[in-house]
Amino acid sequence: MKVGVPREVKSDEYRVAMMPVGAELLVKSGHEVFIESQAGVGSGFSDEDYVKAGAKVLSTHKAVFDAAEMIIKVKEPQPQEIGLFRPGQVLFTYFHFAADPTLTQSCLQSGITAIAYETIRDRAGRLPCLTPMSEIAGKMSIQEGAKYLEKPMMGRGILLGGVPGVAPAHVVVLGAGVVGTQAAKVAAGLGANVVLMDINLERLRYLDDVMPANVTTIFSDIHTIRENLILADLVIGAVLIPGAKAPRLVTRQHLTAMKNGSVIVDVAIDQGGCVETSRPTTHQQPTYVVEGVVHYCVTNMPGAVGRTSTIALCNATLPYALKIANHGFEKVAA
C-alpha cells in the first residue's frame, strides 16, 4: 500500500502522524511511505531521518495526497485539505465528527473511508488511540490552568498549591475518565484541594481508594455541580461520550456565581465543549473572558508538546496502520 503522511496545517500543531521507525516498519513490510517535507520538524524528526528509514520525501501537501492510498494524519482535516481527497482513499486520523457537521458532510460526499482514532475500541472496550492524548491533555490542563490563574493572565492571582499560612486553590474536575484522572493527580501533586466529579459510582469508588488525601470524589448532578463551581478557582472540563457531542454541564448562569478571575479549561472542546460559553481557541490566542471567568479552550492542547505527543500517539496508532496496510481496512474492521 502507498501510505502518505502530510505536514499538519492546523495552527500551532507540532505533531506528526508517523515517526521514522514507523516508516521503516511499513517499508520493511513491503509498503511505500511518502512524507511531506518538514512534516516531522516540530517533533524533532528531520527529512533525512525519514529518508534513512526508507520513506520518500515529497515537497507539497498535494503531492502526498495524490501519491497515497492511505493518508495518516493527526488532526481533523482542515478546509484547505478537503479538496485533496479522492474516492476510495483511506484517511486515518482524529476527526471529532460530532463537533463539526460541516466536516462530516464533506467527508461523506468525498467518498473516502474515514477511520477515526477517537472511536477505535480494543477488545476490552477501551479507546487505545485516544487515551495517550487524553493523558497529555489532562496533565496539561493543570499546567495551563495554573498559569492563567496568575494575575497578568487575568486570573485571580492564586498559586495552585498555596504556601504555609495561605490556602491552596480549589480545583473542580468534571469527569473522572482519563483526562480527569490525570488532571486530578497533577493538581493534587501540586498541593491543590481537588474535587473530582463523575456519574459513575464504581469509578468514583476506585479513585477514592487510589487518589491522595487532597482529592475528594463527588457524584455529579445539577446540584453538586453548581455547589462546587461556586467554590472553584480552576475548573477542568473533562467529560467524554465517545463519538458524541460533549454534554453541556456548565451554563452561563453558573458563571455569574463563580469567583471573578477563576479559570475554566474545557478539554472537551474537541467534542463541542462541556461549557455553554466555550468556543474553540488556539495556542496563539488561547483565552477569553466571559462573566469574569477566564476560558481556555484550545482544541489541540497536546500539539504544543509535539515531541512527547508524537511518540505517545504513534506508539498507539502504528499497530493499526500496519494492520490496515497489510490486510486492508475491511479485514481489520471485521
Short mmCIF file of C-alpha atoms in Angstrom, two decimals, residues 60-181:
data_model
loop_
_atom_site.label_atom_id
_atom_site.label_comp_id
_atom_site.label_asym_id
_atom_site.label_seq_id
_atom_site.Cartn_x
_atom_site.Cartn_y
_atom_site.Cartn_z
CA THR A 60 3.98 19.61 -1.24
CA HIS A 61 0.83 18.70 0.64
CA LYS A 62 -0.99 17.91 -2.62
CA ALA A 63 1.79 15.60 -3.79
CA VAL A 64 1.40 13.46 -0.67
CA PHE A 65 -2.38 13.21 -1.05
CA ASP A 66 -2.03 12.41 -4.77
CA ALA A 67 0.52 9.66 -4.15
CA ALA A 68 -1.15 7.85 -1.27
CA GLU A 69 -3.86 5.23 -0.96
CA MET A 70 -3.94 5.80 2.80
CA ILE A 71 -3.32 9.17 4.46
CA ILE A 72 -2.28 9.17 8.12
CA LYS A 73 -2.71 12.46 9.97
CA VAL A 74 -3.01 13.79 13.50
CA LYS A 75 -5.75 16.42 13.50
CA GLU A 76 -9.06 16.54 11.68
CA PRO A 77 -8.87 17.60 8.01
CA GLN A 78 -8.74 21.37 7.61
CA PRO A 79 -10.86 23.20 4.99
CA GLN A 80 -7.93 23.50 2.57
CA GLU A 81 -7.44 19.73 2.67
CA ILE A 82 -10.99 18.66 1.78
CA GLY A 83 -10.46 19.22 -1.94
CA LEU A 84 -7.42 16.90 -1.90
CA PHE A 85 -9.49 13.81 -1.05
CA ARG A 86 -10.36 11.27 -3.68
CA PRO A 87 -12.94 8.44 -3.63
CA GLY A 88 -11.63 5.21 -2.15
CA GLN A 89 -8.77 6.86 -0.25
CA VAL A 90 -8.39 5.82 3.40
CA LEU A 91 -7.93 8.66 5.90
CA PHE A 92 -6.70 7.61 9.34
CA THR A 93 -6.73 10.47 11.87
CA TYR A 94 -8.72 12.21 14.61
CA PHE A 95 -11.98 13.52 13.15
CA HIS A 96 -14.24 14.67 16.04
CA PHE A 97 -17.24 14.49 13.71
CA ALA A 98 -19.77 15.16 16.50
CA ALA A 99 -18.48 18.72 16.90
CA ASP A 100 -18.29 19.52 13.17
CA PRO A 101 -21.31 18.68 10.96
CA THR A 102 -19.71 20.50 8.00
CA LEU A 103 -16.64 18.26 8.10
CA THR A 104 -18.86 15.21 8.46
CA GLN A 105 -20.85 16.12 5.36
CA SER A 106 -17.71 16.91 3.37
CA CYS A 107 -16.21 13.53 4.18
CA LEU A 108 -19.43 11.73 3.28
CA GLN A 109 -19.55 13.48 -0.08
CA SER A 110 -15.87 12.86 -0.83
CA GLY A 111 -16.12 9.08 -0.97
CA ILE A 112 -13.17 8.50 1.37
CA THR A 113 -13.01 5.83 4.05
CA ALA A 114 -12.66 7.71 7.33
CA ILE A 115 -11.17 5.82 10.28
CA ALA A 116 -11.26 7.95 13.44
CA TYR A 117 -8.64 7.41 16.11
CA GLU A 118 -11.04 8.54 18.82
CA THR A 119 -13.64 5.83 18.20
CA ILE A 120 -11.39 2.77 17.82
CA ARG A 121 -12.04 0.34 20.66
CA ASP A 122 -9.96 -2.63 21.72
CA ARG A 123 -11.42 -5.92 22.93
CA ALA A 124 -11.68 -4.59 26.45
CA GLY A 125 -13.77 -1.65 25.23
CA ARG A 126 -11.00 0.89 25.79
CA LEU A 127 -10.05 3.71 23.40
CA PRO A 128 -6.35 2.98 22.72
CA CYS A 129 -5.71 5.73 20.18
CA LEU A 130 -7.48 8.42 22.21
CA THR A 131 -6.03 7.53 25.61
CA PRO A 132 -2.45 8.84 25.13
CA MET A 133 -3.62 12.28 24.01
CA SER A 134 -6.19 12.35 26.82
CA GLU A 135 -3.41 11.63 29.30
CA ILE A 136 -1.35 14.51 27.95
CA ALA A 137 -4.31 16.92 27.77
CA GLY A 138 -5.26 16.07 31.36
CA LYS A 139 -1.77 16.83 32.64
CA MET A 140 -1.52 19.98 30.52
CA SER A 141 -4.89 21.27 31.71
CA ILE A 142 -3.44 21.85 35.17
CA GLN A 143 -0.23 23.42 33.82
CA GLU A 144 -2.26 25.83 31.71
CA GLY A 145 -4.88 26.42 34.38
CA ALA A 146 -2.22 27.29 36.94
CA LYS A 147 -0.65 29.76 34.52
CA TYR A 148 -3.91 31.52 33.75
CA LEU A 149 -4.75 31.86 37.43
CA GLU A 150 -1.86 34.34 37.56
CA LYS A 151 -2.90 37.98 37.68
CA PRO A 152 -1.05 39.07 34.49
CA MET A 153 -3.09 36.39 32.68
CA MET A 154 -6.37 37.88 34.01
CA GLY A 155 -6.67 35.24 36.72
CA ARG A 156 -7.32 35.62 40.45
CA GLY A 157 -3.63 35.80 41.32
CA ILE A 158 -3.63 32.46 43.12
CA LEU A 159 -0.83 29.92 43.49
CA LEU A 160 -2.30 26.48 42.88
CA GLY A 161 -0.61 24.79 45.82
CA GLY A 162 -0.65 27.70 48.24
CA VAL A 163 2.13 28.25 50.80
CA PRO A 164 2.31 27.79 54.60
CA GLY A 165 -0.34 30.03 56.09
CA VAL A 166 -2.18 30.52 52.78
CA ALA A 167 -4.82 28.12 51.49
CA PRO A 168 -4.26 26.33 48.16
CA ALA A 169 -6.51 26.72 45.18
CA HIS A 170 -9.78 24.81 44.87
CA VAL A 171 -9.83 22.71 41.69
CA VAL A 172 -13.01 21.10 40.34
CA VAL A 173 -12.63 18.37 37.72
CA LEU A 174 -15.79 17.46 35.77
CA GLY A 175 -15.37 13.88 34.55
CA ALA A 176 -13.27 11.10 36.05
CA GLY A 177 -12.10 9.39 32.87
CA VAL A 178 -8.54 9.52 31.54
CA VAL A 179 -8.38 13.33 31.23
CA GLY A 180 -9.98 13.97 34.59
CA THR A 181 -7.89 11.39 36.43
#
